[in-house]
PDB file of C-alpha atoms in Angstrom:
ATOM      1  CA  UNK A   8     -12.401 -14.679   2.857  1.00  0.00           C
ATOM      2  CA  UNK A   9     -14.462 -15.482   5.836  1.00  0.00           C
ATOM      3  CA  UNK A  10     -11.649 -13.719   8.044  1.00  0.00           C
ATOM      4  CA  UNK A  11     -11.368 -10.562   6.018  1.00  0.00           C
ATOM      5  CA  UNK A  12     -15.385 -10.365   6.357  1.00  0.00           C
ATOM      6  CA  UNK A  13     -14.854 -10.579  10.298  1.00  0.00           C
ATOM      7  CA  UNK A  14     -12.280  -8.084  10.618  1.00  0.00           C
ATOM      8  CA  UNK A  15     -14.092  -5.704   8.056  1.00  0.00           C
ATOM      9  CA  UNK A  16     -17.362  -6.405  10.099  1.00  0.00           C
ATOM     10  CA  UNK A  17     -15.373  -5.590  13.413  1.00  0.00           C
ATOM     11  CA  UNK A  18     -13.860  -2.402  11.920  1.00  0.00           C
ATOM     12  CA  UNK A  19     -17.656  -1.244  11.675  1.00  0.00           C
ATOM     13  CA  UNK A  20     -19.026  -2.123  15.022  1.00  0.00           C
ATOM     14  CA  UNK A  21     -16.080   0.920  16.179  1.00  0.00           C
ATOM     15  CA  UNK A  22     -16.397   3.383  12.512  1.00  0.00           C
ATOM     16  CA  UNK A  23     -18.427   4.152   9.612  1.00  0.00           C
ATOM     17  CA  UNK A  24     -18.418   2.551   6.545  1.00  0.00           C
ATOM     18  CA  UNK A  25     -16.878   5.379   4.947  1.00  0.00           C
ATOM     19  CA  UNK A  26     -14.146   5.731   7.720  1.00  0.00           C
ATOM     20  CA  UNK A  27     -13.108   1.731   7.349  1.00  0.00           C
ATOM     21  CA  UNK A  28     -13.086   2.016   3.839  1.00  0.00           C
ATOM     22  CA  UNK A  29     -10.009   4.143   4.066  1.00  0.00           C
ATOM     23  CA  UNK A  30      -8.220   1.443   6.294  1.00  0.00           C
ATOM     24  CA  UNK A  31      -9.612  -1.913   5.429  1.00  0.00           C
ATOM     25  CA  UNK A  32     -10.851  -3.281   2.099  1.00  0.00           C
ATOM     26  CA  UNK A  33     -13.723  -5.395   2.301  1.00  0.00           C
ATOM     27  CA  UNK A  34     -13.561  -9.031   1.310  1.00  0.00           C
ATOM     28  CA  UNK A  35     -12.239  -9.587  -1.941  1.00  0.00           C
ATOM     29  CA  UNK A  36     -10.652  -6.139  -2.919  1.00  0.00           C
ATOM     30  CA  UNK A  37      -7.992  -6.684  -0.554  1.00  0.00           C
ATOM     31  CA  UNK A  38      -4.614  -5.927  -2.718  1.00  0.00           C
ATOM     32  CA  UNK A  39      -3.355  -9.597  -0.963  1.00  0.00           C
ATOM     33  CA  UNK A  40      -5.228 -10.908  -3.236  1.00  0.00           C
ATOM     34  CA  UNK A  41      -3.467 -10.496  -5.769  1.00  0.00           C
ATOM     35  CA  UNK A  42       0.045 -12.072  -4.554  1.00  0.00           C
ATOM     36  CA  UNK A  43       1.986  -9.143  -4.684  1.00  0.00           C
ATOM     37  CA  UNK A  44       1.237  -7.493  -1.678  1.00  0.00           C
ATOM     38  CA  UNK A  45       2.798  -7.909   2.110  1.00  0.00           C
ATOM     39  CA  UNK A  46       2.513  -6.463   5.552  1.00  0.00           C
ATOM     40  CA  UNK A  47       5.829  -5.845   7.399  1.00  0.00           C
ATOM     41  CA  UNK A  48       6.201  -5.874  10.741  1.00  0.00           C
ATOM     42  CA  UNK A  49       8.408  -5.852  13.601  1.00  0.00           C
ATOM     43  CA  UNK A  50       9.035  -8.353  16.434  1.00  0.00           C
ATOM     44  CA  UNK A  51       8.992  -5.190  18.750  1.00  0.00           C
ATOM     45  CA  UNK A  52       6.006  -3.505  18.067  1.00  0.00           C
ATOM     46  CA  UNK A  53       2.442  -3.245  16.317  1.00  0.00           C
ATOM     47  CA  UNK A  54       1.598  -1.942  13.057  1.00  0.00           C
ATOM     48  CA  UNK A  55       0.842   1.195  13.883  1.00  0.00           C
ATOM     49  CA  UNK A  56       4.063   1.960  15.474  1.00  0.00           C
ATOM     50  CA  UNK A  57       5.795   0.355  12.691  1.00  0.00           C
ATOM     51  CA  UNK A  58       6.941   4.035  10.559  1.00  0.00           C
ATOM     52  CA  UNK A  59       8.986   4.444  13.805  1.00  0.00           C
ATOM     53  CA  UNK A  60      11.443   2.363  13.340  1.00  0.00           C
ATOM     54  CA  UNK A  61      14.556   1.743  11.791  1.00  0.00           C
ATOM     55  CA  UNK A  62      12.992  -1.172   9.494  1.00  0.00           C
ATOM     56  CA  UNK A  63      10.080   1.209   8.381  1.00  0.00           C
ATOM     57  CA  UNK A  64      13.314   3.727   7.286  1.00  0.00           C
ATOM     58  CA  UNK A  65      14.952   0.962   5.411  1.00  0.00           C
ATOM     59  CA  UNK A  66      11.662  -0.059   3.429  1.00  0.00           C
ATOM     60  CA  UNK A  67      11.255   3.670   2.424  1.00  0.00           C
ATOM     61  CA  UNK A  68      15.111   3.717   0.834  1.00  0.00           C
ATOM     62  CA  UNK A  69      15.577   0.539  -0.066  1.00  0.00           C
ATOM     63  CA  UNK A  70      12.133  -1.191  -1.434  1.00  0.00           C
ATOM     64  CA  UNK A  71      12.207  -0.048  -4.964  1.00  0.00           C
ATOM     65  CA  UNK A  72      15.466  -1.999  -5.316  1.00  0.00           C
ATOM     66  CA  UNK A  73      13.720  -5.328  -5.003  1.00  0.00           C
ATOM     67  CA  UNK A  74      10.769  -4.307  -6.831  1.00  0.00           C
ATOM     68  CA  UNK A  75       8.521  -3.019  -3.678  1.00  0.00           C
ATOM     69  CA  UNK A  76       7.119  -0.143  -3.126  1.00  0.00           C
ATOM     70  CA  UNK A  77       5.427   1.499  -0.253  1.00  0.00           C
ATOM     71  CA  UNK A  78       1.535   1.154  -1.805  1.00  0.00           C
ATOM     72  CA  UNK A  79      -0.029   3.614   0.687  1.00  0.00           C
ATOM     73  CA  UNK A  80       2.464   6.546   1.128  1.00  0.00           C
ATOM     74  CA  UNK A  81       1.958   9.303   3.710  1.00  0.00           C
ATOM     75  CA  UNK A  82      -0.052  12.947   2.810  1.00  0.00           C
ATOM     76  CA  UNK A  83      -1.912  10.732  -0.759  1.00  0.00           C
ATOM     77  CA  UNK A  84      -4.443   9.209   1.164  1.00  0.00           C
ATOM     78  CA  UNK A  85      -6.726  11.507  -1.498  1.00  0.00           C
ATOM     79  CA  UNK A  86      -5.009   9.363  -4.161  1.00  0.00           C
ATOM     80  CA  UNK A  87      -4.820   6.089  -3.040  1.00  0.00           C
ATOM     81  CA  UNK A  88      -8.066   6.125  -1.032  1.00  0.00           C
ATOM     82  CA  UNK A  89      -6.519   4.560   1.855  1.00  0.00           C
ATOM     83  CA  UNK A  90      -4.558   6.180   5.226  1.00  0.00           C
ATOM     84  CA  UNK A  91      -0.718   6.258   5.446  1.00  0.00           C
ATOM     85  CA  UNK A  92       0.835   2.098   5.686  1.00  0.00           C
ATOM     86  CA  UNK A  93       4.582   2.455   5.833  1.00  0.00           C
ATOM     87  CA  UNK A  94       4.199  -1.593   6.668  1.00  0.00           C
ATOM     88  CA  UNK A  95       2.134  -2.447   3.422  1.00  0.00           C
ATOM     89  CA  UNK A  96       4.361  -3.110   0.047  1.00  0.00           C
ATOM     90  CA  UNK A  97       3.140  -4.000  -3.212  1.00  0.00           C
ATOM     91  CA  UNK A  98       5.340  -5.649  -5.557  1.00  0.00           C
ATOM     92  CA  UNK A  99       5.873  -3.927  -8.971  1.00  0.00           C
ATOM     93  CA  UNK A 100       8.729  -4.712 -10.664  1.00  0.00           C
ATOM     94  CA  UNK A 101      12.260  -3.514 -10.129  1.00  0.00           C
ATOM     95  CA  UNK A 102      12.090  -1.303 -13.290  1.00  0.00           C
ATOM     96  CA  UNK A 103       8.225   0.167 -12.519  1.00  0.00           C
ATOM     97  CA  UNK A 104       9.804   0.644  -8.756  1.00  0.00           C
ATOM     98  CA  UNK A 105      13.054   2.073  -9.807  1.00  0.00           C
ATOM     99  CA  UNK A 106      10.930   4.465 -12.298  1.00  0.00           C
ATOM    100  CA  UNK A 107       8.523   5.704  -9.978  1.00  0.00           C
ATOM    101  CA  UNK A 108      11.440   6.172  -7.500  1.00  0.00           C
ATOM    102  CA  UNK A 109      13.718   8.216  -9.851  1.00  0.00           C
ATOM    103  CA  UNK A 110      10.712  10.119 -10.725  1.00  0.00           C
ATOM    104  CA  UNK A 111       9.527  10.600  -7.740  1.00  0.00           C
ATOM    105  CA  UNK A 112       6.123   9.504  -8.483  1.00  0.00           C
ATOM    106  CA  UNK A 113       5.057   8.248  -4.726  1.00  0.00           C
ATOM    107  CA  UNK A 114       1.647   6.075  -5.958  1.00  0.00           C
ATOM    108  CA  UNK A 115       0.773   3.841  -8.162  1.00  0.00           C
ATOM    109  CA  UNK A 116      -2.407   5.460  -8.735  1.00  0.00           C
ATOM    110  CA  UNK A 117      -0.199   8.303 -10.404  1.00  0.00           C
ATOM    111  CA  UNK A 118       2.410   5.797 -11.958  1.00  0.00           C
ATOM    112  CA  UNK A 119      -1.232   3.992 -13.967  1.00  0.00           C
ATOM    113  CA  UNK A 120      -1.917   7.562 -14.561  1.00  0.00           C
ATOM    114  CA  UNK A 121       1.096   9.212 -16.169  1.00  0.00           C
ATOM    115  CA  UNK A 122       2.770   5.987 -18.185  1.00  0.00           C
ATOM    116  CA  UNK A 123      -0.149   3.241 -18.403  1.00  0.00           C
ATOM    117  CA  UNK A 124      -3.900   4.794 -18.841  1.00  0.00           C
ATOM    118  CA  UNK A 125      -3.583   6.956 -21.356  1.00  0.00           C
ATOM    119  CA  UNK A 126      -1.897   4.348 -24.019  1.00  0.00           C
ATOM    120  CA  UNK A 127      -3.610   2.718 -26.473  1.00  0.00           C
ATOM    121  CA  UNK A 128      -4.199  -1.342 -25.769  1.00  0.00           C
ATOM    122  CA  UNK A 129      -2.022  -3.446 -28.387  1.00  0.00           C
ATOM    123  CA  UNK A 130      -3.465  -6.897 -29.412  1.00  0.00           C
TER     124      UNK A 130
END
């Protein structure tokens, strides 16, 4: 916790609050959290540079086959909240993945949406 408070507090000493809020979350509403979430990288390069390569590519294809997907896709930064990171996956299930992949449903803001939020809770 103490780190994600540092880097958080760093991120504001260069933007605004409202600017970092799109491309850090503050201590304890990171999505890492939770478990299910991972950043990819590359020996070769940095983060940034990561939708570049060959690896980013593969993780775009391929995730939803292991249950992945890409959690902050590029042009839904309105959705999700958060800028384009091709590096950061969030597990989901193979058949919630494979779902939102076959119908080409890109967030899981709009996944919760369509199949989850408006269903009644059973007990």
């Amino acid at each position: 916790m103490a780190y994600q408070i540092d880097v958080y507090n760093r991120y504001l000493r260069q933007d605004p609050e409202e600017v970092v809020d799109t491309y850090s979350a503050r201590a304890g509403f990171s999505e890492h959290h939770t478990g299910r979430t991972i950043d990819l990288d590359n020996i070769y390069r940095t983060m940034d540079e990561f939708e570049h390569t060959k690896e980013a590519k593969w993780v775009a294809e391929n995730a939803y086959k292991y249950g992945f997907i890409v959690r902050y896709p590029k042009d839904h930064e309105d959705i999700t909240g958060y800028i384009y990171e091709p590096w950061h996956i969030t597990y989901v299930g193979i058949p919630i993945a494979t779902e939102m992949k076959e119908q080409g449903i890109e967030t899981l803001e709009e996944y919760w949406v369509k199949y989850v939020d408006h269903k009644k809770a059973e007990f």
